[in-house]
Amino acid sequence: MKNYNTIAIIGTQWGDEGKGKVVHYLSRNADYIVRYQGGNNAGHTVVFDNKEYILHLIPSGILEHKKCVIANGVVVDPEALYNEIQFLKSKGFNVTPENLFISDRAHVILPYHKYLDKVREETQKIGTTQKGIGPCYADKYSRTGIRISDYLEEDTFMCLLKKNIDEKYPLIKNFVSISRESLIKQIIKNYKIYSKFLKPFVVNTTNLLINAIEKGKVVIFESAQGTMLDVDFGSYPYVTSSNPTVGGISIGSGIPSKYIKKVIGIAKAYTTRVGEGPFPTEIKSKLQEVLRKQGNEYGATTGRPRRCGWFDSVIVRYAIKINGVDELVLTKLDCLKGIHPLKICIAYKYKGRLYYDFPSSRKIQFLSKPVYISTAGFKEDISKIKDYQELPKNVKKYVELIERYCGIKIKMFSLGRERDETILR
Ligand code: IMP
């Protein structure tokens, strides 16, 4: 079997684990960086040359002048992508059809998807990002979606648009005050600008990736969101509408699963989630606000305060298992400074029974109580430390407990937002 140079970077919690920084760090040695699911619901914050960049659709490898791919499993809002490319260009980054490739099979998000996202939130509150992600994937699976190749053909697009408006407007008008004509106008107003602009970037990304991988190029697959937001394996229904787990790579990019060589899981040193849904280790005291401030835990896409809690080894263990994680990266350890004691959840308890695996029942997910172990906190600023051995003893103890309960060695630590605030072990 050939030795492929591919790496999957997977979030092991509810997203926001710091994947953007890790991808940016690893992209120095990569040829291609690929997004395979999700859309502009994601927000990757990367600090580069002392400047902060928040990217939503384009992989952070673009900052390293690498080739970036938006594969077929992603849902693309043409307006959001257009704006993101303009933003990068305004900051001096070259984004051209030589370094950005967009799949002809990716589905497009249109304004009616965003309205439908709002409508759905009225009846089932998930706390979505309101970017139209769920309704766009729903269209894909109900076979009414519009793929980029259809979007670029004006006659096909207009015909599909009419069918979709006929189907969706009656529902939208019950919740949103907009006329049918205004909705259509909103969509076609900039259609020509976006379609003309996007066309040169659109290719068969599956062929591109298979060729690259066969030639031994280094290809990084970057998940958006995290395992617990996976529509199959996460805390359903409080999830996103795609598969951030490793299984999503093959479907979302068209490459055979045998090409995936290494899986790196990213875990934050504590847990956060945005939006509604069960969160067994959520901290209910004032300490939650302390952690939120220390970790700057506010949504990169919506600005919402993230819910914060203790490290949950039940979910990380589960993510390691279902993604086949080879190596774990622990991020934001520095943000726990001054918090004493530190707690790690090792199991859930419901009606006297212990759960070591993440339960499927939403009732148990909501009502189970975490079982914790505690260990001493630390007071030192660790962000400038470059050698694992130099970390304070209480930090190492905390790390060793995470390793013991997750059953994996941590290979890399991220101790700050800058790329070099990192320890390799
Ligand atoms: P949607 O993906 O906008 O449909 O939102 C569904 C759920 O996923 C909500 O709880 C969102 O807050 C959450 N979500 C979506 N994208 C992200 C992300 O990038 N980080 C964290 N949570 C996210």
Short mmCIF file of C-alpha atoms and ligand atoms in Angstrom, two decimals:
data_model
loop_
_atom_site.label_atom_id
_atom_site.label_comp_id
_atom_site.label_asym_id
_atom_site.label_seq_id
_atom_site.Cartn_x
_atom_site.Cartn_y
_atom_site.Cartn_z
CA MET A 1 0.00 0.00 0.00
CA LYS A 2 1.24 3.47 -0.87
CA ASN A 3 2.32 5.82 1.83
CA TYR A 4 -0.16 8.67 1.53
CA ASN A 5 0.61 12.02 3.17
CA THR A 6 -2.85 12.90 4.36
CA ILE A 7 -3.95 14.19 7.74
CA ALA A 8 -7.47 14.67 9.08
CA ILE A 9 -7.92 17.35 11.74
CA ILE A 10 -11.04 16.59 13.76
CA GLY A 11 -12.75 18.44 16.61
CA THR A 12 -13.45 16.10 19.53
CA GLN A 13 -15.95 18.29 21.40
CA TRP A 14 -18.73 20.72 20.38
CA GLY A 15 -16.55 22.73 18.01
CA ASP A 16 -14.33 25.73 18.78
CA GLU A 17 -11.50 23.48 19.95
CA GLY A 18 -8.89 25.66 18.26
CA LYS A 19 -8.64 23.70 15.01
CA GLY A 20 -7.94 26.87 13.00
CA LYS A 21 -4.67 27.48 14.81
CA VAL A 22 -3.58 23.83 14.57
CA VAL A 23 -4.39 23.69 10.85
CA HIS A 24 -2.54 26.94 10.33
CA TYR A 25 0.45 25.53 12.28
CA LEU A 26 0.51 22.31 10.26
CA SER A 27 -0.24 23.96 6.94
CA ARG A 28 3.32 25.24 6.75
CA ASN A 29 4.30 21.75 5.57
CA ALA A 30 1.16 21.02 3.56
CA ASP A 31 0.34 21.34 -0.12
CA TYR A 32 -3.47 21.34 0.11
CA ILE A 33 -5.94 22.15 2.88
CA VAL A 34 -9.48 20.89 2.36
CA ARG A 35 -12.85 21.77 3.92
CA TYR A 36 -15.26 18.87 3.44
CA GLN A 37 -18.46 19.78 5.36
CA GLY A 38 -20.34 22.62 6.99
CA GLY A 39 -20.42 26.14 5.65
CA ASN A 40 -20.00 29.64 6.93
CA ASN A 41 -21.48 28.58 10.27
CA ALA A 42 -17.84 27.84 11.15
CA GLY A 43 -15.50 30.51 12.38
CA HIS A 44 -11.79 29.86 12.54
CA THR A 45 -9.84 32.50 14.40
CA VAL A 46 -6.18 32.64 13.47
CA VAL A 47 -3.56 35.05 14.72
CA PHE A 48 -0.90 35.66 12.12
CA ASP A 49 1.83 38.32 12.35
CA ASN A 50 0.05 39.80 15.38
CA LYS A 51 -3.15 40.27 13.40
CA GLU A 52 -6.37 38.38 13.98
CA TYR A 53 -8.20 36.80 11.05
CA ILE A 54 -11.59 35.12 11.30
CA LEU A 55 -12.26 32.78 8.40
CA HIS A 56 -15.57 31.06 7.81
CA LEU A 57 -15.32 29.10 4.57
CA ILE A 58 -11.78 29.28 3.30
CA PRO A 59 -9.23 27.10 5.14
CA SER A 60 -6.67 29.01 7.22
CA GLY A 61 -3.92 27.56 4.98
CA ILE A 62 -4.70 30.44 2.61
CA LEU A 63 -2.70 32.65 5.01
CA GLU A 64 0.32 30.43 4.27
CA HIS A 65 -0.26 30.74 0.52
CA LYS A 66 -1.27 27.07 0.27
CA LYS A 67 -3.75 25.55 -2.12
CA CYS A 68 -7.18 25.47 -0.46
CA VAL A 69 -10.13 23.34 -1.45
CA ILE A 70 -13.83 23.73 -0.67
CA ALA A 71 -15.06 20.25 -1.44
CA ASN A 72 -18.46 18.89 -2.45
CA GLY A 73 -19.68 18.28 1.13
CA VAL A 74 -19.53 21.98 2.00
CA VAL A 75 -22.56 24.24 1.59
CA VAL A 76 -21.48 27.50 0.00
CA ASP A 77 -23.19 30.84 0.39
CA PRO A 78 -22.00 32.70 -2.74
CA GLU A 79 -22.37 36.07 -1.06
CA ALA A 80 -20.42 34.99 2.05
CA LEU A 81 -17.67 33.43 -0.06
CA TYR A 82 -17.44 36.49 -2.29
CA ASN A 83 -17.12 38.72 0.79
CA GLU A 84 -14.52 36.47 2.40
CA ILE A 85 -12.36 36.50 -0.73
CA GLN A 86 -12.65 40.30 -0.91
CA PHE A 87 -11.70 40.52 2.77
CA LEU A 88 -8.59 38.38 2.25
CA LYS A 89 -7.61 40.37 -0.83
CA SER A 90 -7.99 43.61 1.12
CA LYS A 91 -5.52 42.22 3.66
CA GLY A 92 -3.00 41.49 0.93
CA PHE A 93 -3.61 37.74 0.52
CA ASN A 94 -3.72 36.49 -3.00
CA VAL A 95 -6.85 34.42 -3.64
CA THR A 96 -6.91 33.18 -7.22
CA PRO A 97 -8.06 30.11 -9.17
CA GLU A 98 -4.48 28.90 -8.68
CA ASN A 99 -4.87 28.56 -4.91
CA LEU A 100 -8.60 28.24 -4.25
CA PHE A 101 -10.66 25.40 -5.73
CA ILE A 102 -14.39 25.08 -5.21
CA SER A 103 -16.28 21.91 -5.99
CA ASP A 104 -18.80 21.96 -8.81
CA ARG A 105 -20.90 19.58 -6.69
CA ALA A 106 -21.14 21.71 -3.53
CA HIS A 107 -24.64 23.01 -2.78
CA VAL A 108 -25.40 26.72 -2.63
CA ILE A 109 -27.05 28.51 0.26
CA LEU A 110 -29.56 31.12 -0.88
CA PRO A 111 -31.44 33.75 1.14
CA TYR A 112 -34.52 31.51 1.48
CA HIS A 113 -32.39 29.00 3.39
CA LYS A 114 -31.57 31.70 5.93
CA TYR A 115 -35.24 32.60 6.33
CA LEU A 116 -36.11 28.93 6.74
CA ASP A 117 -33.40 28.63 9.41
CA LYS A 118 -35.23 31.37 11.34
CA VAL A 119 -38.61 29.72 10.76
CA ARG A 120 -37.36 26.39 12.08
CA GLU A 121 -35.90 28.04 15.18
CA GLU A 122 -39.42 29.28 16.02
CA THR A 123 -40.69 25.72 16.33
CA GLN A 124 -37.56 23.84 17.40
CA LYS A 125 -34.91 25.93 19.11
CA ILE A 126 -31.43 24.58 18.39
CA GLY A 127 -29.61 27.89 18.61
CA THR A 128 -28.30 27.65 15.05
CA THR A 129 -25.98 30.23 13.54
CA GLN A 130 -28.89 31.30 11.25
CA LYS A 131 -26.68 30.94 8.20
CA GLY A 132 -29.11 28.64 6.37
CA ILE A 133 -26.95 25.55 6.85
CA GLY A 134 -29.64 23.07 7.96
CA PRO A 135 -32.23 24.07 5.30
CA CYS A 136 -29.56 23.86 2.58
CA TYR A 137 -28.57 20.33 3.62
CA ALA A 138 -32.27 19.46 3.92
CA ASP A 139 -32.72 20.50 0.27
CA LYS A 140 -29.71 18.42 -0.72
CA TYR A 141 -31.27 15.30 0.77
CA SER A 142 -34.77 16.06 -0.44
CA ARG A 143 -33.23 16.52 -3.93
CA THR A 144 -34.37 20.08 -4.39
CA GLY A 145 -30.96 21.61 -3.78
CA ILE A 146 -28.96 23.68 -6.24
CA ARG A 147 -25.37 22.66 -6.85
CA ILE A 148 -22.70 25.11 -7.90
CA SER A 149 -22.60 23.69 -11.44
CA ASP A 150 -26.37 24.41 -11.73
CA TYR A 151 -25.95 27.82 -10.11
CA LEU A 152 -23.46 28.79 -12.80
CA GLU A 153 -25.84 27.88 -15.65
CA GLU A 154 -28.27 30.80 -15.66
CA ASP A 155 -31.21 29.03 -17.35
CA THR A 156 -30.97 25.97 -15.07
CA PHE A 157 -30.60 28.17 -12.02
CA MET A 158 -33.64 30.33 -12.83
CA CYS A 159 -35.78 27.24 -13.36
CA LEU A 160 -34.66 25.63 -10.07
CA LEU A 161 -35.05 28.92 -8.25
CA LYS A 162 -38.68 29.25 -9.32
CA LYS A 163 -39.47 25.72 -8.14
CA ASN A 164 -37.84 26.39 -4.79
CA ILE A 165 -39.59 29.71 -4.28
CA ASP A 166 -42.95 28.09 -5.14
CA GLU A 167 -42.29 25.46 -2.51
CA LYS A 168 -40.78 27.62 0.23
CA TYR A 169 -42.39 31.04 0.04
CA PRO A 170 -45.77 29.93 1.49
CA LEU A 171 -43.98 28.78 4.65
CA ILE A 172 -41.63 31.75 4.89
CA LYS A 173 -44.40 34.34 4.56
CA ASN A 174 -46.07 33.04 7.72
CA PHE A 175 -43.06 34.06 9.79
CA VAL A 176 -41.15 36.72 7.83
CA SER A 177 -42.60 39.89 6.38
CA ILE A 178 -41.23 39.79 2.86
CA SER A 179 -43.07 39.70 -0.46
CA ARG A 180 -42.39 36.94 -2.98
CA GLU A 181 -41.06 39.54 -5.43
CA SER A 182 -38.65 41.01 -2.88
CA LEU A 183 -37.36 37.54 -2.03
CA ILE A 184 -36.67 36.78 -5.70
CA LYS A 185 -35.13 40.22 -6.18
CA GLN A 186 -32.86 39.67 -3.20
CA ILE A 187 -31.56 36.48 -4.81
CA ILE A 188 -31.07 37.67 -8.34
CA LYS A 189 -29.83 41.17 -7.48
CA ASN A 190 -26.19 40.14 -7.32
CA TYR A 191 -26.51 36.77 -9.05
CA LYS A 192 -24.57 37.82 -12.12
CA ILE A 193 -21.76 39.33 -10.05
CA TYR A 194 -21.38 36.26 -7.83
CA SER A 195 -21.68 33.64 -10.55
CA LYS A 196 -19.22 35.40 -12.84
CA PHE A 197 -16.82 35.91 -9.96
CA LEU A 198 -17.01 32.30 -8.68
CA LYS A 199 -16.85 30.53 -12.04
CA PRO A 200 -13.04 30.48 -12.46
CA PHE A 201 -12.65 28.86 -9.02
CA VAL A 202 -15.02 25.97 -9.74
CA VAL A 203 -13.53 22.59 -10.63
CA ASN A 204 -13.92 18.88 -10.05
CA THR A 205 -12.17 18.90 -6.68
CA THR A 206 -12.37 15.11 -6.30
CA ASN A 207 -10.12 14.60 -9.33
CA LEU A 208 -7.82 17.32 -8.12
CA LEU A 209 -7.45 15.70 -4.68
CA ILE A 210 -7.08 12.13 -5.90
CA ASN A 211 -4.30 13.22 -8.27
CA ALA A 212 -2.58 15.19 -5.53
CA ILE A 213 -2.77 12.36 -2.99
CA GLU A 214 -1.55 9.79 -5.51
CA LYS A 215 1.44 12.05 -6.23
CA GLY A 216 2.32 12.09 -2.52
CA LYS A 217 1.29 15.68 -1.85
CA VAL A 218 0.59 16.61 1.77
CA VAL A 219 -3.16 17.08 2.10
CA ILE A 220 -4.88 18.24 5.29
CA PHE A 221 -8.61 17.70 5.73
CA GLU A 222 -9.96 20.30 8.13
CA SER A 223 -13.26 19.60 9.86
CA ALA A 224 -15.56 22.42 10.84
CA GLN A 225 -17.50 22.10 14.13
CA GLY A 226 -16.80 18.98 16.21
CA THR A 227 -17.75 15.35 16.80
CA MET A 228 -20.53 16.23 19.26
CA LEU A 229 -22.18 18.39 16.58
CA ASP A 230 -22.14 15.53 14.05
CA VAL A 231 -25.66 14.86 12.76
CA ASP A 232 -25.23 11.10 13.32
CA PHE A 233 -22.93 10.85 16.31
CA GLY A 234 -23.45 14.10 18.18
CA SER A 235 -26.02 15.25 20.74
CA TYR A 236 -28.89 14.93 18.26
CA PRO A 237 -31.02 16.97 17.56
CA TYR A 238 -28.77 19.71 19.01
CA VAL A 239 -26.22 19.29 16.24
CA THR A 240 -25.27 20.77 12.92
CA SER A 241 -26.49 19.17 9.69
CA SER A 242 -23.31 17.55 8.42
CA ASN A 243 -20.68 15.00 9.47
CA PRO A 244 -17.56 16.63 10.94
CA THR A 245 -16.36 13.15 11.97
CA VAL A 246 -13.73 11.38 9.91
CA GLY A 247 -16.37 9.42 7.97
CA GLY A 248 -17.52 12.72 6.49
CA ILE A 249 -14.23 13.16 4.63
CA SER A 250 -14.84 10.46 2.09
CA ILE A 251 -18.41 11.53 1.31
CA GLY A 252 -17.60 15.21 1.57
CA SER A 253 -14.63 15.19 -0.78
CA GLY A 254 -15.02 12.06 -2.89
CA ILE A 255 -11.73 10.50 -1.89
CA PRO A 256 -11.66 6.81 -0.91
CA SER A 257 -11.37 6.35 2.86
CA LYS A 258 -8.20 4.27 2.43
CA TYR A 259 -6.41 7.53 1.56
CA ILE A 260 -6.74 8.89 5.09
CA LYS A 261 -3.41 8.20 6.73
CA LYS A 262 -3.46 9.98 10.05
CA VAL A 263 -6.19 11.42 12.25
CA ILE A 264 -5.37 14.21 14.68
CA GLY A 265 -8.03 15.01 17.26
CA ILE A 266 -8.23 18.48 18.77
CA ALA A 267 -9.52 18.93 22.31
CA LYS A 268 -9.72 22.07 24.38
CA ALA A 269 -8.44 21.71 27.97
CA TYR A 270 -12.02 22.37 29.11
CA THR A 271 -15.34 22.15 27.28
CA THR A 272 -17.51 24.74 25.55
CA ARG A 273 -20.61 24.72 23.42
CA VAL A 274 -22.70 27.36 21.69
CA GLY A 275 -26.44 27.13 21.26
CA GLU A 276 -28.96 24.88 22.95
CA GLY A 277 -28.62 21.25 23.97
CA PRO A 278 -27.30 18.98 26.68
CA PHE A 279 -23.96 19.83 28.24
CA PRO A 280 -23.32 17.55 31.22
CA THR A 281 -20.17 19.30 32.49
CA GLU A 282 -21.44 22.87 32.13
CA ILE A 283 -20.31 24.95 35.13
CA LYS A 284 -23.30 26.48 36.86
CA SER A 285 -21.44 28.85 39.21
CA LYS A 286 -19.72 32.22 38.63
CA LEU A 287 -16.66 30.26 37.61
CA GLN A 288 -18.25 29.82 34.17
CA GLU A 289 -17.88 33.57 33.54
CA VAL A 290 -14.27 33.49 34.79
CA LEU A 291 -13.43 30.71 32.35
CA ARG A 292 -15.32 32.44 29.51
CA LYS A 293 -13.28 35.61 30.07
CA GLN A 294 -9.94 33.81 30.42
CA GLY A 295 -10.60 31.77 27.30
CA ASN A 296 -12.28 34.62 25.39
CA GLU A 297 -15.12 32.22 24.72
CA TYR A 298 -17.37 34.16 22.40
CA GLY A 299 -18.59 32.73 19.08
CA ALA A 300 -16.36 33.66 16.13
CA THR A 301 -19.37 33.65 13.79
CA THR A 302 -22.21 34.99 15.92
CA GLY A 303 -20.40 36.64 18.84
CA ARG A 304 -22.59 34.67 21.26
CA PRO A 305 -21.06 33.88 24.69
CA ARG A 306 -20.08 30.21 24.68
CA ARG A 307 -21.28 27.97 27.48
CA CYS A 308 -18.25 26.76 29.46
CA GLY A 309 -17.63 23.62 31.49
CA TRP A 310 -15.13 21.11 32.78
CA PHE A 311 -13.15 18.75 30.57
CA ASP A 312 -15.40 15.82 29.68
CA SER A 313 -13.44 12.64 29.04
CA VAL A 314 -16.68 10.79 28.14
CA ILE A 315 -17.08 12.81 24.93
CA VAL A 316 -13.38 12.99 24.06
CA ARG A 317 -12.98 9.22 24.55
CA TYR A 318 -16.02 8.72 22.33
CA ALA A 319 -14.59 11.05 19.67
CA ILE A 320 -11.24 9.26 19.78
CA LYS A 321 -13.02 5.95 19.24
CA ILE A 322 -15.33 6.88 16.39
CA ASN A 323 -12.76 8.95 14.52
CA GLY A 324 -9.86 6.55 15.04
CA VAL A 325 -7.79 9.42 16.45
CA ASP A 326 -4.04 8.68 16.31
CA GLU A 327 -2.81 11.77 18.12
CA LEU A 328 -4.46 14.28 20.40
CA VAL A 329 -3.69 18.00 20.54
CA LEU A 330 -4.71 19.85 23.70
CA THR A 331 -5.48 23.54 23.30
CA LYS A 332 -5.99 26.52 25.63
CA LEU A 333 -4.40 24.87 28.65
CA ASP A 334 -3.06 28.33 29.58
CA CYS A 335 -6.64 29.60 30.02
CA LEU A 336 -7.12 27.45 33.14
CA LYS A 337 -4.60 29.52 35.09
CA GLY A 338 -5.77 30.37 38.61
CA ILE A 339 -8.71 27.95 38.64
CA HIS A 340 -8.55 25.59 41.59
CA PRO A 341 -9.33 22.74 41.83
CA LEU A 342 -9.57 21.50 38.24
CA LYS A 343 -12.18 18.86 37.51
CA ILE A 344 -12.35 16.14 34.87
CA CYS A 345 -15.55 14.22 34.17
CA ILE A 346 -14.85 10.51 33.89
CA ALA A 347 -18.40 9.13 33.50
CA TYR A 348 -22.07 10.13 33.61
CA LYS A 349 -24.53 8.81 36.17
CA TYR A 350 -28.23 8.38 35.53
CA LYS A 351 -30.63 6.52 37.84
CA GLY A 352 -27.72 4.82 39.61
CA ARG A 353 -26.14 3.54 36.39
CA LEU A 354 -22.75 4.74 35.19
CA TYR A 355 -22.27 5.64 31.52
CA TYR A 356 -18.72 5.59 30.13
CA ASP A 357 -19.88 6.03 26.51
CA PHE A 358 -21.90 9.00 25.28
CA PRO A 359 -25.56 7.88 25.51
CA SER A 360 -27.90 8.17 22.53
CA SER A 361 -31.01 9.01 24.58
CA ARG A 362 -31.64 12.75 24.71
CA LYS A 363 -33.28 12.26 28.12
CA ILE A 364 -30.15 10.68 29.55
CA GLN A 365 -27.94 13.26 27.86
CA PHE A 366 -29.93 16.02 29.59
CA LEU A 367 -30.51 14.41 32.98
CA SER A 368 -27.34 12.47 33.69
CA LYS A 369 -24.92 13.88 36.24
CA PRO A 370 -21.18 14.02 35.65
CA VAL A 371 -18.86 12.00 37.88
CA TYR A 372 -15.72 14.06 38.52
CA ILE A 373 -12.19 13.63 39.73
CA SER A 374 -10.41 16.74 41.00
CA THR A 375 -6.81 17.83 40.88
CA ALA A 376 -4.91 20.93 41.98
CA GLY A 377 -4.89 24.00 39.73
CA PHE A 378 -1.89 26.16 38.79
CA LYS A 379 -1.08 29.86 39.14
CA GLU A 380 1.79 30.25 36.70
CA ASP A 381 1.65 31.85 33.23
CA ILE A 382 2.55 28.91 31.00
CA SER A 383 2.01 30.50 27.61
CA LYS A 384 5.70 31.04 26.85
CA ILE A 385 6.88 27.55 27.81
CA LYS A 386 8.30 25.58 24.89
CA ASP A 387 9.28 22.30 26.56
CA TYR A 388 6.76 19.92 28.12
CA GLN A 389 9.12 19.09 31.00
CA GLU A 390 9.15 22.74 32.05
CA LEU A 391 5.40 22.88 32.65
CA PRO A 392 4.49 23.24 36.35
CA LYS A 393 3.90 19.94 38.14
CA ASN A 394 0.15 20.56 38.60
CA VAL A 395 -0.26 21.19 34.87
CA LYS A 396 1.51 17.92 34.06
CA LYS A 397 -0.68 16.11 36.57
CA TYR A 398 -3.81 17.50 34.89
CA VAL A 399 -2.49 16.47 31.46
CA GLU A 400 -1.64 12.98 32.69
CA LEU A 401 -5.16 12.54 34.07
CA ILE A 402 -6.65 13.56 30.72
CA GLU A 403 -4.35 11.09 28.98
CA ARG A 404 -5.27 8.33 31.41
CA TYR A 405 -9.03 8.82 31.08
CA CYS A 406 -8.94 9.37 27.32
CA GLY A 407 -6.51 6.50 26.73
CA ILE A 408 -4.23 8.48 24.42
CA LYS A 409 -0.95 10.41 24.52
CA ILE A 410 -1.13 14.16 23.90
CA LYS A 411 1.42 15.06 21.24
CA MET A 412 0.99 18.79 20.99
CA PHE A 413 -0.15 21.61 23.27
CA SER A 414 -1.41 24.98 22.17
CA LEU A 415 -0.74 27.58 24.85
CA GLY A 416 -1.71 30.78 23.12
CA ARG A 417 -3.17 32.28 20.00
CA GLU A 418 0.13 32.85 18.18
CA ARG A 419 1.29 29.97 16.06
CA ASP A 420 4.53 29.58 17.96
CA GLU A 421 2.87 29.40 21.37
CA THR A 422 2.94 25.64 20.99
CA ILE A 423 4.70 22.69 22.63
CA LEU A 424 5.54 19.62 20.58
CA ARG A 425 6.19 16.51 22.58
P1 IMP B 1 -26.02 25.37 12.45
O1 IMP B 1 -24.78 24.64 12.08
O2 IMP B 1 -25.96 26.83 12.17
O3 IMP B 1 -27.24 24.72 11.90
O4 IMP B 1 -26.18 25.27 14.05
C1 IMP B 1 -26.44 24.04 14.72
C2 IMP B 1 -25.67 23.97 16.02
O5 IMP B 1 -24.28 23.89 15.75
C3 IMP B 1 -25.85 25.20 16.91
O6 IMP B 1 -25.80 24.78 18.28
C4 IMP B 1 -24.62 26.03 16.61
O7 IMP B 1 -24.27 26.90 17.68
C5 IMP B 1 -23.59 24.93 16.43
N1 IMP B 1 -22.46 25.34 15.58
C6 IMP B 1 -22.43 25.48 14.25
N2 IMP B 1 -21.21 25.86 13.83
C7 IMP B 1 -20.45 25.92 14.91
C8 IMP B 1 -19.06 26.23 15.14
O8 IMP B 1 -18.28 26.49 14.21
N3 IMP B 1 -18.63 26.16 16.42
C9 IMP B 1 -19.46 25.84 17.46
N4 IMP B 1 -20.75 25.57 17.30
C10 IMP B 1 -21.24 25.60 16.05
#
